[in-house]
Coordinates of C-alpha atoms in Angstrom, one line a residue:
Chain A
X89 CA 18.3 5.8 28.5
X90 CA 19.9 4.7 25.3
X91 CA 20.6 1.0 25.7
X92 CA 21.6 -0.6 28.9
X93 CA 24.4 -2.6 30.5
X94 CA 22.5 -5.8 31.2
X95 CA 23.4 -5.7 34.9
X96 CA 22.3 -8.6 37.0
X97 CA 20.3 -7.2 39.9
X98 CA 20.9 -8.5 43.4
X99 CA 19.9 -7.9 47.0
X100 CA 20.0 -4.2 47.9
X101 CA 20.2 -3.1 44.3
X102 CA 16.7 -4.4 43.8
X103 CA 15.4 -2.4 46.7
X104 CA 17.2 0.7 45.6
X105 CA 15.7 0.4 42.1
X106 CA 12.2 0.0 43.4
X107 CA 12.6 3.0 45.8
X108 CA 13.5 5.2 42.9
X109 CA 10.4 4.3 40.8
X110 CA 6.8 5.2 41.2
X111 CA 5.2 3.3 38.4
X112 CA 5.9 -0.2 37.2
X113 CA 4.9 -1.4 33.8
X114 CA 4.7 -5.2 33.2
X115 CA 4.5 -7.1 30.0
X116 CA 2.3 -10.1 30.5
X117 CA 3.2 -13.2 28.4
X118 CA 6.5 -14.6 29.6
X119 CA 6.8 -12.1 32.5
X120 CA 3.8 -12.6 34.9
X121 CA 2.3 -15.7 33.3
X122 CA 3.1 -18.3 30.6
X123 CA -0.1 -19.4 28.9
X124 CA -2.5 -20.3 31.7
X125 CA 0.1 -20.6 34.4
X126 CA 1.2 -17.7 36.6
X127 CA 4.9 -17.2 37.0
X128 CA 5.6 -18.3 40.6
X129 CA 5.6 -15.3 42.9
X130 CA 4.2 -12.9 40.3
X131 CA 0.8 -12.4 42.0
X132 CA 2.5 -11.6 45.3
X133 CA 4.9 -9.2 43.6
X134 CA 2.0 -7.2 42.1
X135 CA 0.1 -7.0 45.4
X136 CA 3.2 -6.0 47.3
X137 CA 4.1 -3.3 44.8
X138 CA 0.7 -1.8 45.3
X139 CA 0.9 -2.1 49.0
X140 CA 4.2 -0.1 48.9
X141 CA 2.3 2.7 47.1
X142 CA 3.5 2.0 43.6
X143 CA 1.2 2.1 40.6
X144 CA 1.2 -1.0 38.4
X145 CA 0.2 -1.2 34.7
X146 CA 0.1 -4.1 32.3
X147 CA 1.3 -3.4 28.7
X148 CA 0.7 -6.2 26.3
X149 CA 0.9 -6.5 22.5
X150 CA -1.6 -9.3 22.6
X151 CA -4.6 -8.1 20.8
X152 CA -6.8 -11.3 21.0
X153 CA -8.8 -10.4 24.1
X154 CA -10.8 -7.4 25.2
X155 CA -9.8 -5.9 28.6
X156 CA -12.6 -7.5 30.5
X157 CA -11.3 -10.9 29.5
X158 CA -7.9 -10.0 30.9
X159 CA -9.5 -9.0 34.2
X160 CA -10.9 -12.5 34.4
X161 CA -7.6 -14.1 33.4
X162 CA -5.8 -12.1 36.1
X163 CA -8.3 -13.3 38.7
X164 CA -8.2 -16.9 37.5
X165 CA -4.4 -17.0 37.9
X166 CA -4.4 -15.6 41.4
X167 CA -3.8 -11.9 40.8
X168 CA -6.3 -10.5 43.3
X169 CA -6.6 -6.9 42.7
X170 CA -6.0 -6.0 39.0
X171 CA -8.5 -3.4 37.6
X172 CA -9.5 -3.0 34.0
X173 CA -8.0 0.5 33.9
X174 CA -4.6 -0.9 34.6
X175 CA -4.6 -3.1 31.6
X176 CA -3.3 -1.7 28.3
X177 CA -3.5 -4.1 25.3
X178 CA -2.7 -3.2 21.7
X179 CA -6.3 -3.8 20.9
X180 CA -7.5 -1.3 23.5
X181 CA -4.8 1.2 22.5
X182 CA -5.5 0.8 18.7
X183 CA -9.1 1.8 19.4
X184 CA -8.0 4.7 21.6
X185 CA -5.7 5.9 18.8
X186 CA -8.5 5.8 16.2
X187 CA -10.8 7.7 18.5
X188 CA -8.5 10.2 20.2
X189 CA -5.5 10.7 18.0
X190 CA -6.7 10.1 14.5
X191 CA -10.2 11.3 15.5
X192 CA -11.5 9.0 12.8
X193 CA -14.5 10.3 10.8
X194 CA -15.7 7.2 9.1
X195 CA -15.3 3.4 9.5
X196 CA -12.3 1.2 10.0
X197 CA -11.8 -2.0 8.0
X198 CA -10.4 -4.6 10.4
X199 CA -8.3 -7.6 9.9
X200 CA -8.4 -8.9 13.4
X201 CA -10.2 -11.1 15.9
X202 CA -12.9 -10.7 18.6
X203 CA -10.7 -8.8 21.0
X204 CA -10.0 -6.0 18.6
X205 CA -13.6 -5.8 17.5
X206 CA -14.9 -5.5 21.1
X207 CA -12.5 -2.7 22.0
X208 CA -13.4 -0.8 18.8
X209 CA -17.1 -1.1 19.6
X210 CA -16.5 -0.1 23.3
X211 CA -14.6 3.0 22.1
X212 CA -17.4 3.9 19.7
X213 CA -15.3 3.5 16.6
X214 CA -17.5 2.2 13.7
X215 CA -16.3 -1.0 12.1
X216 CA -17.0 -1.9 8.4
X217 CA -19.2 -5.0 8.4
X218 CA -17.6 -8.1 6.8
X219 CA -20.2 -9.3 4.4
X220 CA -20.6 -13.0 4.0
X221 CA -18.9 -14.1 0.8
X222 CA -21.4 -14.3 -2.0
X223 CA -21.0 -17.4 -4.2
X224 CA -19.8 -15.4 -7.2
X225 CA -17.5 -13.1 -5.2
X226 CA -13.9 -13.2 -6.3
X227 CA -10.7 -11.4 -5.3
X228 CA -11.0 -9.4 -8.5
X229 CA -14.3 -7.8 -7.7
X230 CA -14.6 -6.9 -4.0
X231 CA -17.4 -4.7 -2.9
X232 CA -15.9 -1.7 -1.0
X233 CA -17.6 0.4 1.7
X234 CA -17.1 4.1 0.8
X235 CA -17.2 5.1 4.5
X236 CA -14.0 3.3 5.3
X237 CA -11.2 5.7 6.2
X238 CA -8.8 3.5 8.0
X239 CA -7.5 -0.1 7.9
X240 CA -6.4 -1.8 11.1
X241 CA -4.5 -5.1 10.9
X242 CA -3.7 -7.5 13.7
X243 CA -3.6 -11.2 14.6
X244 CA -6.5 -12.9 12.8
X245 CA -7.0 -16.7 12.7
X246 CA -9.6 -16.1 10.0
X247 CA -7.1 -14.3 7.7
X248 CA -7.8 -15.0 4.1
X249 CA -6.6 -13.8 0.7
X250 CA -9.9 -12.0 0.2
X251 CA -9.3 -9.8 3.3
X252 CA -5.8 -9.0 2.1
X253 CA -7.1 -7.9 -1.3
X254 CA -9.9 -5.8 0.2
X255 CA -7.6 -4.1 2.7
X256 CA -5.2 -3.4 -0.2
X257 CA -8.0 -1.8 -2.2
X258 CA -8.9 0.5 0.7
X259 CA -5.2 1.5 1.2
X260 CA -5.0 2.7 -2.4
X261 CA -6.5 6.0 -1.2
X262 CA -3.6 7.9 0.5
X263 CA -6.1 9.4 3.0
X264 CA -7.0 6.0 4.3
X265 CA -5.1 5.4 7.6
X266 CA -3.0 2.3 7.9
X267 CA -2.6 0.9 11.4
X268 CA -1.2 -2.3 12.9
X269 CA -1.8 -3.5 16.4
X270 CA 1.7 -4.8 16.9
X271 CA 4.8 -5.9 15.0
X272 CA 5.4 -9.3 16.6
X273 CA 6.3 -11.8 13.8
X274 CA 5.3 -14.8 15.9
X275 CA 3.9 -15.5 19.3
X276 CA 5.2 -18.2 21.7
X277 CA 2.9 -21.0 22.8
X278 CA 3.7 -23.4 25.6
X279 CA 6.3 -26.0 25.0
X280 CA 8.6 -23.7 23.0
X281 CA 6.2 -23.8 20.0
X282 CA 5.2 -20.7 18.0
X283 CA 2.3 -19.4 16.0
X284 CA 2.3 -16.7 13.3
X285 CA 1.8 -13.2 14.8
X286 CA 0.3 -9.9 13.7
X287 CA 3.6 -8.8 12.2
X288 CA 3.4 -11.5 9.5
X289 CA 0.0 -10.4 8.4
X290 CA 1.1 -6.7 8.5
X291 CA 4.1 -7.6 6.4
X292 CA 1.8 -9.1 3.7
X293 CA -0.4 -6.0 3.6
X294 CA 2.6 -3.6 3.6
X295 CA 4.0 -5.5 0.7
X296 CA 0.7 -5.5 -1.2
X297 CA 0.0 -1.8 -0.6
X298 CA 3.6 -0.5 -0.8
X299 CA 2.8 1.5 2.4
X300 CA 4.1 1.3 5.9
X301 CA 1.7 0.8 8.8
X302 CA 1.7 3.0 11.9
X303 CA 2.3 0.4 14.6
X304 CA 0.5 0.9 17.9
X305 CA 2.1 -1.8 20.0
X306 CA 5.5 -2.0 21.5
X307 CA 8.2 -1.0 20.6
X308 CA 6.3 2.1 19.4
X309 CA 5.8 4.8 22.0
X310 CA 2.0 5.0 21.6
X311 CA 1.0 2.6 24.4
X312 CA 3.1 4.6 26.9
X313 CA 1.6 7.8 25.7
X314 CA -1.9 6.2 26.1
X315 CA -1.2 5.3 29.7
X316 CA 0.4 8.6 30.4
X317 CA -2.6 10.6 29.0
X318 CA -4.8 8.8 31.6
X319 CA -2.4 8.6 34.5
X320 CA 0.4 11.1 34.1
X321 CA 3.6 9.1 34.0
X322 CA 7.1 10.5 34.5
X323 CA 9.5 8.3 32.4
X324 CA 12.3 8.9 34.9
X325 CA 10.2 7.3 37.7
X326 CA 8.9 4.5 35.6
X327 CA 10.2 0.9 35.2
X328 CA 9.5 -1.4 32.3
X329 CA 9.7 -5.1 32.9
X330 CA 9.5 -7.5 29.9
X331 CA 10.8 -10.7 28.3
X332 CA 11.2 -9.7 24.7
X333 CA 14.2 -7.6 23.8
X334 CA 12.9 -6.3 20.4
X335 CA 9.5 -5.2 21.8
X336 CA 9.5 -4.7 25.6
X337 CA 13.1 -3.5 26.1
X338 CA 13.1 -1.4 22.9
X339 CA 9.8 0.1 24.0
X340 CA 11.2 1.0 27.3
X341 CA 14.3 2.5 25.7
X342 CA 12.2 4.5 23.2
X343 CA 10.1 6.0 26.0
X344 CA 13.1 6.8 28.3
X345 CA 12.2 4.2 30.9
X346 CA 14.5 2.0 33.0
X347 CA 14.3 -1.5 31.6
X348 CA 14.4 -4.9 33.2
X349 CA 14.6 -8.2 31.2
X350 CA 13.2 -11.3 32.9
X351 CA 14.4 -14.7 31.7
X352 CA 11.0 -16.5 32.0
X353 CA 10.0 -15.8 28.5
X354 CA 11.3 -15.4 24.9
X355 CA 14.7 -13.7 25.1
X356 CA 17.9 -15.0 26.6
X357 CA 20.8 -13.4 28.5
X358 CA 23.0 -14.2 25.6
X359 CA 20.8 -12.3 23.2
X360 CA 20.8 -9.3 25.6
X361 CA 24.5 -9.3 25.8
X362 CA 24.8 -9.5 22.0
X363 CA 22.7 -6.4 21.7
X364 CA 24.7 -4.6 24.3
X365 CA 27.9 -5.3 22.5
X366 CA 26.6 -4.5 19.1
X367 CA 28.1 -1.5 17.2
X368 CA 24.8 -0.4 15.7
X369 CA 22.9 2.2 17.8
X370 CA 19.5 0.7 17.0
X371 CA 20.6 -2.7 18.3
X372 CA 22.0 -1.2 21.4
X373 CA 18.6 0.1 22.3
X374 CA 17.4 -3.5 22.7
X375 CA 19.8 -4.1 25.6
X376 CA 18.1 -3.9 29.0
X377 CA 19.5 -1.9 31.9
X378 CA 19.0 -4.9 34.2
X379 CA 18.5 -8.6 34.0
X380 CA 16.6 -10.8 36.4
X381 CA 15.8 -14.5 36.4
X382 CA 12.1 -13.8 37.2
X383 CA 9.9 -11.2 38.6
X384 CA 9.9 -13.3 41.8
X385 CA 13.3 -11.8 42.4
X386 CA 11.5 -8.7 43.6
X387 CA 9.9 -10.6 46.4
X388 CA 12.8 -10.4 48.9
X389 CA 13.2 -6.7 48.5
X390 CA 9.4 -6.2 48.8
X391 CA 8.9 -8.4 51.8
X392 CA 11.5 -6.6 53.9
Chain B
X1005 CA 27.2 -3.3 -28.3
X1006 CA 25.7 -0.4 -26.5
X1007 CA 28.4 1.6 -24.8
X1008 CA 25.7 4.0 -23.9
X1009 CA 22.6 2.4 -22.5
X1010 CA 18.9 3.2 -22.4
X1011 CA 18.7 4.1 -26.0
X1012 CA 15.5 4.4 -27.9
X1013 CA 15.2 1.5 -30.4
X1014 CA 14.9 3.1 -33.8
X1015 CA 14.2 1.1 -37.0
X1016 CA 17.9 1.1 -38.0
X1017 CA 19.0 0.0 -34.5
X1018 CA 16.3 -2.7 -34.5
X1019 CA 17.8 -4.4 -37.5
X1020 CA 21.2 -4.2 -36.0
X1021 CA 20.0 -5.6 -32.7
X1022 CA 18.0 -8.5 -34.3
X1023 CA 21.0 -9.5 -36.4
X1024 CA 23.1 -9.7 -33.2
X1025 CA 20.9 -12.3 -31.4
X1026 CA 19.7 -15.8 -32.1
X1027 CA 17.2 -16.0 -29.3
X1028 CA 14.5 -13.7 -27.9
X1029 CA 13.0 -14.3 -24.4
X1030 CA 9.7 -12.5 -23.7
X1031 CA 8.1 -11.7 -20.4
X1032 CA 4.4 -12.0 -20.8
X1033 CA 2.3 -9.6 -18.7
X1034 CA 2.8 -6.0 -20.0
X1035 CA 4.8 -7.2 -23.0
X1036 CA 2.8 -9.5 -25.2
X1037 CA -0.5 -9.3 -23.3
X1038 CA -2.2 -7.5 -20.5
X1039 CA -4.4 -9.8 -18.5
X1040 CA -6.5 -11.5 -21.2
X1041 CA -5.9 -8.8 -23.8
X1042 CA -3.2 -9.3 -26.4
X1043 CA -0.9 -6.4 -27.2
X1044 CA -1.7 -5.6 -30.8
X1045 CA 1.1 -6.8 -33.2
X1046 CA 2.7 -9.1 -30.6
X1047 CA 1.7 -12.4 -32.3
X1048 CA 3.0 -11.1 -35.6
X1049 CA 6.3 -10.2 -33.9
X1050 CA 6.7 -13.8 -32.6
X1051 CA 5.9 -15.4 -36.0
X1052 CA 8.3 -13.1 -37.8
X1053 CA 11.1 -13.8 -35.3
X1054 CA 10.6 -17.5 -35.9
X1055 CA 10.5 -17.0 -39.7
X1056 CA 13.8 -15.2 -39.3
X1057 CA 15.3 -18.2 -37.7
X1058 CA 15.2 -16.9 -34.1
X1059 CA 14.4 -19.1 -31.1
X1060 CA 11.6 -17.7 -29.0
X1061 CA 10.8 -18.3 -25.3
X1062 CA 8.3 -17.0 -22.8
X1063 CA 9.6 -16.4 -19.3
X1064 CA 7.1 -15.4 -16.7
X1065 CA 7.0 -15.1 -12.9
X1066 CA 3.3 -16.0 -12.9
X1067 CA 2.8 -19.3 -11.1
X1068 CA -0.9 -19.9 -11.7
X1069 CA -0.5 -21.8 -15.0
X1070 CA 1.3 -25.0 -16.2
X1071 CA 3.3 -24.8 -19.3
X1072 CA 0.5 -26.4 -21.2
X1073 CA -2.0 -23.9 -19.8
X1074 CA 0.2 -21.1 -21.0
X1075 CA 0.5 -22.7 -24.5
X1076 CA -3.3 -22.8 -24.6
X1077 CA -3.5 -19.1 -23.7
X1078 CA -0.9 -18.2 -26.2
X1079 CA -2.7 -20.2 -28.9
X1080 CA -6.0 -18.6 -28.0
X1081 CA -4.5 -15.1 -28.4
X1082 CA -3.0 -15.9 -31.8
X1083 CA 0.6 -16.8 -30.9
X1084 CA 2.5 -19.5 -32.6
X1085 CA 4.0 -21.2 -29.5
X1086 CA 4.4 -24.6 -27.9
X1087 CA 4.5 -25.7 -24.2
X1088 CA 8.2 -26.4 -24.2
X1089 CA 8.9 -22.8 -25.1
X1090 CA 7.2 -21.6 -22.0
X1091 CA 9.0 -21.1 -18.7
X1092 CA 6.7 -20.1 -15.9
X1093 CA 7.5 -20.3 -12.2
X1094 CA 5.2 -23.2 -11.6
X1095 CA 7.4 -25.3 -13.9
X1096 CA 10.7 -23.8 -12.9
X1097 CA 10.0 -24.2 -9.2
X1098 CA 9.4 -27.9 -9.7
X1099 CA 12.7 -28.1 -11.6
X1100 CA 14.5 -26.1 -9.0
X1101 CA 13.3 -28.3 -6.1
X1102 CA 14.2 -31.4 -8.1
X1103 CA 17.6 -30.4 -9.4
X1104 CA 18.9 -27.7 -7.1
X1105 CA 17.3 -28.7 -3.7
X1106 CA 17.7 -32.3 -4.7
X1107 CA 14.3 -32.9 -3.1
X1108 CA 13.5 -36.6 -2.5
X1109 CA 10.2 -36.5 -0.6
X1110 CA 7.2 -34.2 -0.2
X1111 CA 6.8 -30.5 -0.3
X1112 CA 4.3 -28.4 1.7
X1113 CA 2.7 -26.3 -1.0
X1114 CA 1.1 -22.9 -0.6
X1115 CA 0.0 -22.5 -4.3
X1116 CA -2.2 -23.5 -7.1
X1117 CA -3.3 -26.7 -8.8
X1118 CA -1.0 -25.7 -11.7
X1119 CA 1.9 -25.8 -9.3
X1120 CA 0.7 -29.1 -7.9
X1121 CA 0.6 -30.5 -11.4
X1122 CA 4.1 -29.4 -12.4
X1123 CA 5.5 -30.8 -9.1
X1124 CA 3.8 -34.2 -9.7
X1125 CA 5.1 -34.2 -13.3
X1126 CA 8.7 -34.2 -11.9
X1127 CA 7.9 -36.8 -9.3
X1128 CA 7.6 -34.6 -6.2
X1129 CA 4.5 -35.1 -4.1
X1130 CA 2.9 -31.9 -2.8
X1131 CA 0.6 -31.6 0.3
X1132 CA -1.6 -28.7 1.4
X1133 CA -3.2 -27.4 -1.8
X1134 CA -6.7 -26.0 -1.6
X1135 CA -8.8 -24.3 1.1
X1136 CA -7.6 -24.8 4.6
X1137 CA -9.8 -23.0 7.1
X1138 CA -8.8 -22.7 10.8
X1139 CA -10.2 -25.2 13.3
X1140 CA -9.6 -25.7 17.0
X1141 CA -8.0 -23.2 19.2
X1142 CA -4.7 -21.5 19.4
X1143 CA -3.0 -24.2 21.4
X1144 CA -4.0 -26.7 18.7
X1145 CA -2.2 -24.9 16.0
X1146 CA 1.3 -25.6 17.1
X1147 CA 0.3 -29.2 17.2
X1148 CA -1.1 -29.5 13.7
X1149 CA 0.0 -32.9 12.4
X1150 CA 3.1 -32.6 10.3
X1151 CA 3.9 -35.0 7.5
X1152 CA 7.3 -36.4 8.3
X1153 CA 8.1 -36.8 4.6
X1154 CA 7.9 -33.0 3.9
X1155 CA 11.4 -31.7 3.2
X1156 CA 10.5 -28.3 1.8
X1157 CA 8.0 -25.5 1.9
X1158 CA 7.1 -23.9 -1.5
X1159 CA 5.2 -20.6 -1.6
X1160 CA 3.5 -19.4 -4.8
X1161 CA 0.3 -17.5 -5.6
X1162 CA -2.6 -19.0 -3.7
X1163 CA -6.0 -17.4 -3.4
X1164 CA -6.8 -19.9 -0.7
X1165 CA -4.1 -18.4 1.5
X1166 CA -5.2 -18.4 5.1
X1167 CA -3.9 -18.1 8.6
X1168 CA -3.9 -21.9 8.9
X1169 CA -1.7 -22.3 5.8
X1170 CA 0.7 -19.7 7.2
X1171 CA 0.7 -21.6 10.5
X1172 CA 1.4 -24.9 8.9
X1173 CA 4.3 -23.5 6.8
X1174 CA 5.7 -21.9 10.0
X1175 CA 5.6 -25.3 11.8
X1176 CA 7.5 -27.0 9.0
X1177 CA 10.0 -24.2 8.8
X1178 CA 10.8 -24.3 12.5
X1179 CA 13.0 -27.3 11.4
X1180 CA 16.1 -25.7 9.9
X1181 CA 16.6 -28.7 7.7
X1182 CA 13.4 -28.0 5.9
X1183 CA 14.1 -26.0 2.7
X1184 CA 12.2 -22.8 1.9
X1185 CA 11.5 -21.8 -1.7
X1186 CA 9.3 -19.1 -3.2
X1187 CA 8.2 -18.7 -6.8
X1188 CA 8.7 -15.0 -7.0
X1189 CA 8.5 -11.7 -5.1
X1190 CA 6.2 -9.7 -7.3
X1191 CA 3.9 -7.7 -5.1
X1192 CA 1.0 -7.4 -7.5
X1193 CA -0.8 -9.6 -10.0
X1194 CA -1.3 -7.3 -13.0
X1195 CA -4.8 -7.2 -14.4
X1196 CA -6.5 -5.4 -17.2
X1197 CA -8.1 -2.1 -16.4
X1198 CA -5.4 -1.0 -13.9
X1199 CA -6.8 -3.2 -11.2
X1200 CA -4.3 -5.1 -9.1
X1201 CA -4.5 -8.0 -6.8
X1202 CA -1.9 -8.7 -4.1
X1203 CA 0.8 -10.9 -5.5
X1204 CA 2.9 -13.8 -4.4
X1205 CA 5.4 -11.4 -2.8
X1206 CA 2.9 -10.6 -0.1
X1207 CA 2.3 -14.2 0.8
X1208 CA 6.0 -15.0 0.8
X1209 CA 6.7 -12.0 3.0
X1210 CA 4.1 -13.2 5.5
X1211 CA 5.7 -16.6 5.7
X1212 CA 9.3 -15.2 5.9
X1213 CA 8.3 -12.8 8.7
X1214 CA 6.6 -15.5 10.8
X1215 CA 9.5 -18.0 10.3
X1216 CA 12.2 -15.3 10.5
X1217 CA 13.8 -17.0 7.5
X1218 CA 14.6 -16.0 3.9
X1219 CA 13.2 -18.0 1.0
X1220 CA 15.3 -19.1 -2.0
X1221 CA 13.5 -17.3 -4.8
X1222 CA 13.2 -19.0 -8.2
X1223 CA 11.6 -16.2 -10.3
X1224 CA 13.1 -13.2 -12.1
X1225 CA 15.4 -11.5 -11.4
X1226 CA 17.0 -14.7 -10.1
X1227 CA 19.2 -16.1 -12.9
X1228 CA 17.7 -19.6 -12.4
X1229 CA 14.9 -18.8 -14.9
X1230 CA 17.4 -18.1 -17.6
X1231 CA 19.6 -21.1 -16.6
X1232 CA 16.5 -23.3 -16.9
X1233 CA 16.0 -22.3 -20.5
X1234 CA 19.7 -22.2 -21.4
X1235 CA 20.4 -25.7 -20.0
X1236 CA 17.6 -27.2 -22.0
X1237 CA 18.3 -25.4 -25.3
X1238 CA 22.0 -24.6 -25.2
X1239 CA 21.8 -20.8 -25.3
X1240 CA 24.7 -18.4 -25.6
X1241 CA 23.8 -15.4 -23.3
X1242 CA 25.6 -12.9 -25.6
X1243 CA 23.3 -13.9 -28.5
X1244 CA 20.1 -13.6 -26.4
X1245 CA 17.7 -10.7 -26.0
X1246 CA 15.5 -10.3 -22.9
X1247 CA 12.3 -8.3 -23.6
X1248 CA 10.4 -7.1 -20.6
X1249 CA 8.3 -4.3 -19.0
X1250 CA 9.8 -4.4 -15.5
X1251 CA 13.2 -3.0 -14.6
X1252 CA 13.4 -4.8 -11.3
X1253 CA 12.7 -8.3 -12.7
X1254 CA 13.1 -8.6 -16.5
X1255 CA 15.9 -6.1 -17.0
X1256 CA 17.7 -7.1 -13.8
X1257 CA 17.5 -10.8 -15.0
X1258 CA 19.1 -9.7 -18.3
X1259 CA 21.9 -7.9 -16.5
X1260 CA 22.5 -10.8 -14.1
X1261 CA 22.9 -13.2 -17.0
X1262 CA 24.7 -11.1 -19.5
X1263 CA 21.8 -10.8 -22.0
X1264 CA 20.9 -7.9 -24.1
X1265 CA 17.9 -6.1 -22.8
X1266 CA 14.9 -4.3 -24.3
X1267 CA 12.3 -2.5 -22.2
X1268 CA 8.8 -2.2 -23.6
X1269 CA 6.6 0.6 -22.3
X1270 CA 3.3 -1.2 -22.4
X1271 CA 3.6 -2.4 -18.8
X1272 CA 4.9 -1.3 -15.5
X1273 CA 8.2 0.6 -15.8
X1274 CA 8.9 4.0 -17.5
X1275 CA 11.8 5.5 -19.3
X1276 CA 12.1 8.1 -16.5
X1277 CA 12.7 5.3 -14.0
X1278 CA 15.3 3.7 -16.2
X1279 CA 17.1 7.0 -16.7
X1280 CA 17.0 7.6 -12.9
X1281 CA 18.6 4.2 -12.4
X1282 CA 21.2 5.1 -15.0
X1283 CA 22.2 8.3 -13.2
X1284 CA 22.3 6.5 -9.9
X1285 CA 25.6 5.6 -8.2
X1286 CA 24.1 2.4 -6.8
X1287 CA 25.4 -0.7 -8.4
X1288 CA 22.1 -2.5 -7.9
X1289 CA 20.2 0.3 -9.7
X1290 CA 22.7 0.2 -12.5
X1291 CA 21.6 -3.3 -13.2
X1292 CA 18.1 -2.0 -13.8
X1293 CA 19.0 0.0 -16.9
X1294 CA 18.0 -1.6 -20.3
X1295 CA 20.2 -1.4 -23.4
X1296 CA 17.1 -0.2 -25.4
X1297 CA 13.6 0.8 -24.9
X1298 CA 10.6 0.7 -27.3
X1299 CA 7.0 1.9 -27.1
X1300 CA 5.5 -1.5 -27.8
X1301 CA 7.0 -4.7 -29.0
X1302 CA 4.9 -4.2 -32.2
X1303 CA 7.2 -1.3 -33.1
X1304 CA 9.9 -3.7 -34.3
X1305 CA 7.7 -5.3 -36.9
X1306 CA 8.8 -3.1 -39.8
X1307 CA 12.5 -4.0 -39.1
X1308 CA 11.6 -7.7 -38.9
X1309 CA 9.5 -7.7 -42.0
X1310 CA 11.9 -5.7 -44.1

């Protein structure tokens, strides 16, 4: 599916769409919840989809929490039956990539937060210990761990120049892998505010090292391949629902999924139409097949 | 002068070139020094140029020193130079904010104490210098208190760069009226011994990515650096020679401003790279071809002292 027509879904069309799909992939932020508030109707939609025999997965670029935290959040917000296995975060998938695809022999140097560290530990991927800064330590003389064979960069509220310098040193070796959890330049917070995202830290490191990171998160295909390796997904029978055109919709497009944009998050209908009408092929891939106000629009079709 | 470009500067050509210019602008790192090590012969070149009646200036993208700090370093390494002959990006950014951005207020500064000092010297009040570790939780960061008098964000080299600083810059830059300036885009700070430390370019890229905005860049190859010198000293571009080691900053600046250009091979770029640019069809690459190249700046001494 190479870029969609932004069709507004109504009535019977919604039912027909759901009938044609077996697996539904949801982005989280801006689709099923906003911050600590569930999108009205979202918990019911998820339950009903499962009752109708669909499989449901959650695909999020957010790398700040381990999966077990997400399970708790789902429960807290009224989603009654979401299991850890159904949740795919960029932190979890980055760990899976290092363990199963890269088959890392050695340690990973991480610029990231607790969520990423936990997923790496749970996956059995050794993490280079961050030594406490000695008083005399400077950016010009950083002690390096010779076992480091990969660098992983993601959202890190404790990001410092020293970490950037160290990561850059490790990346001087061409054999050292360079991974990024996700490319999001900023993340939305409630009230229309924003905070810097993994993408901005990755950009700093790419500039410093003159290397491009392998990005795990959407719109890269890897998260889909990760889910598929565990659950056997057929792209033609899968639906991707997201709120961010440049990540969720492009991801769906890259993986051959039908895409739905919901308007409860970052992107607007206007932006979607602009991508649809663009002359550039890459931009067209950011246009969704369908547009809905909110996932709650599925309710009517599901309750029949 | 040179219908053909990228010519090796022989002794005879040196004399010809020197007679055709009144002013020589030197890049510093990789040209007259490397880190804290002087390039042998460089101080003698500067003295000889001045004895020959040439004006000499030092034009560097490095934002970590004030003009006076550079003058001190130059003096320590044996150069005959004064602070007003030095144009570093700490000083030039302050001038840029004052004269081009017409800033009348404060600036949120990601940068060094040297930058803070240069800003204060032109009457601009910076906020934000120094360590700034994160506190509170994610929802607090969008609500960091913003100083209403801040009208611009300036990004230079800052070893205290942190997520919190990046966040504050982003919050200020969410206001489209807030101006956005960067000192330079160099990706590495050159150091002695082949080591390199991430440069300002990386920090600027982080802020540009988060804010989804492009900064106005003061440093080479932007012509502002030359205009800054020229406006203070009344220079004629055709009678100026730019000496540098980087094709993408020094030589490009020379091309942009109509100066003669000389590439020294004691730094970053190579003759092979220059020749590749020369053969290229790309107009941008064509701007990164020097008129002349020389092994080291010391190699022009015989022509100067003749």
